[in-house]
XYZ file of C-alpha atoms in Angstrom:
76
model
C 68.854 67.577 -135.329
C 70.946 70.128 -133.575
C 71.188 69.552 -129.745
C 69.759 72.956 -129.087
C 66.396 71.718 -130.308
C 66.059 69.278 -127.377
C 67.060 71.947 -124.747
C 63.387 73.078 -124.754
C 62.267 69.515 -124.110
C 64.800 69.011 -121.292
C 63.698 72.323 -119.683
C 60.079 71.259 -119.941
C 60.815 67.917 -118.260
C 62.700 69.545 -115.433
C 60.079 72.210 -114.985
C 57.279 69.637 -114.900
C 59.165 67.803 -112.077
C 60.091 70.996 -110.292
C 56.559 71.693 -109.005
C 56.720 68.964 -106.465
C 59.008 68.372 -103.469
C 59.028 64.659 -103.841
C 62.341 62.867 -104.492
C 63.563 63.062 -108.019
C 65.851 60.828 -109.879
C 66.599 61.269 -113.600
C 68.982 58.757 -115.287
C 69.991 57.931 -118.777
C 72.278 58.453 -121.774
C 71.893 62.158 -122.630
C 74.431 61.869 -125.329
C 76.139 65.126 -124.126
C 79.810 65.035 -123.317
C 79.242 66.395 -119.852
C 83.028 66.070 -119.197
C 83.660 69.009 -121.617
C 81.989 71.885 -119.810
C 83.766 74.472 -122.026
C 81.676 73.413 -125.023
C 78.631 75.670 -125.574
C 76.008 72.913 -125.639
C 77.402 71.337 -122.471
C 77.593 74.681 -120.698
C 73.985 75.398 -121.660
C 72.798 71.961 -120.360
C 74.730 72.519 -117.115
C 73.066 75.944 -116.673
C 69.684 74.440 -117.214
C 70.390 71.834 -114.512
C 71.579 74.523 -112.236
C 68.627 76.801 -112.881
C 66.296 74.128 -111.565
C 68.535 73.368 -108.532
C 69.328 69.939 -109.776
C 72.667 68.092 -109.392
C 74.378 65.782 -111.837
C 76.348 63.086 -109.986
C 78.401 61.135 -112.473
C 82.033 62.290 -112.663
C 83.709 59.361 -114.456
C 83.728 58.218 -118.102
C 80.737 56.084 -118.980
C 81.533 55.608 -122.679
C 84.250 53.497 -124.378
C 85.675 56.688 -125.958
C 86.252 58.143 -122.536
C 83.323 60.611 -122.266
C 80.647 60.995 -119.588
C 77.329 60.432 -121.355
C 75.214 58.477 -118.830
C 73.951 60.835 -116.185
C 72.284 60.566 -112.753
C 70.437 63.820 -111.877
C 68.707 64.528 -108.588
C 67.524 67.524 -106.633
C 70.409 69.619 -105.256
């Protein structure tokens, strides 16, 4: 399955949680190399996060191959 298929699901998740002002914490292995923002899929994911005024906090590798896959996302 191409990653672009799940962008709609990610957007739906963020939109569903964007209607409240309560605290928000999203964590997990997104299987996206967030440390490679020049890649189109990563860029799109980061744009989605930004469009919902969310912030991704992990800035260090979380995978044995040196990539950042495990993310912590909160409201900006």
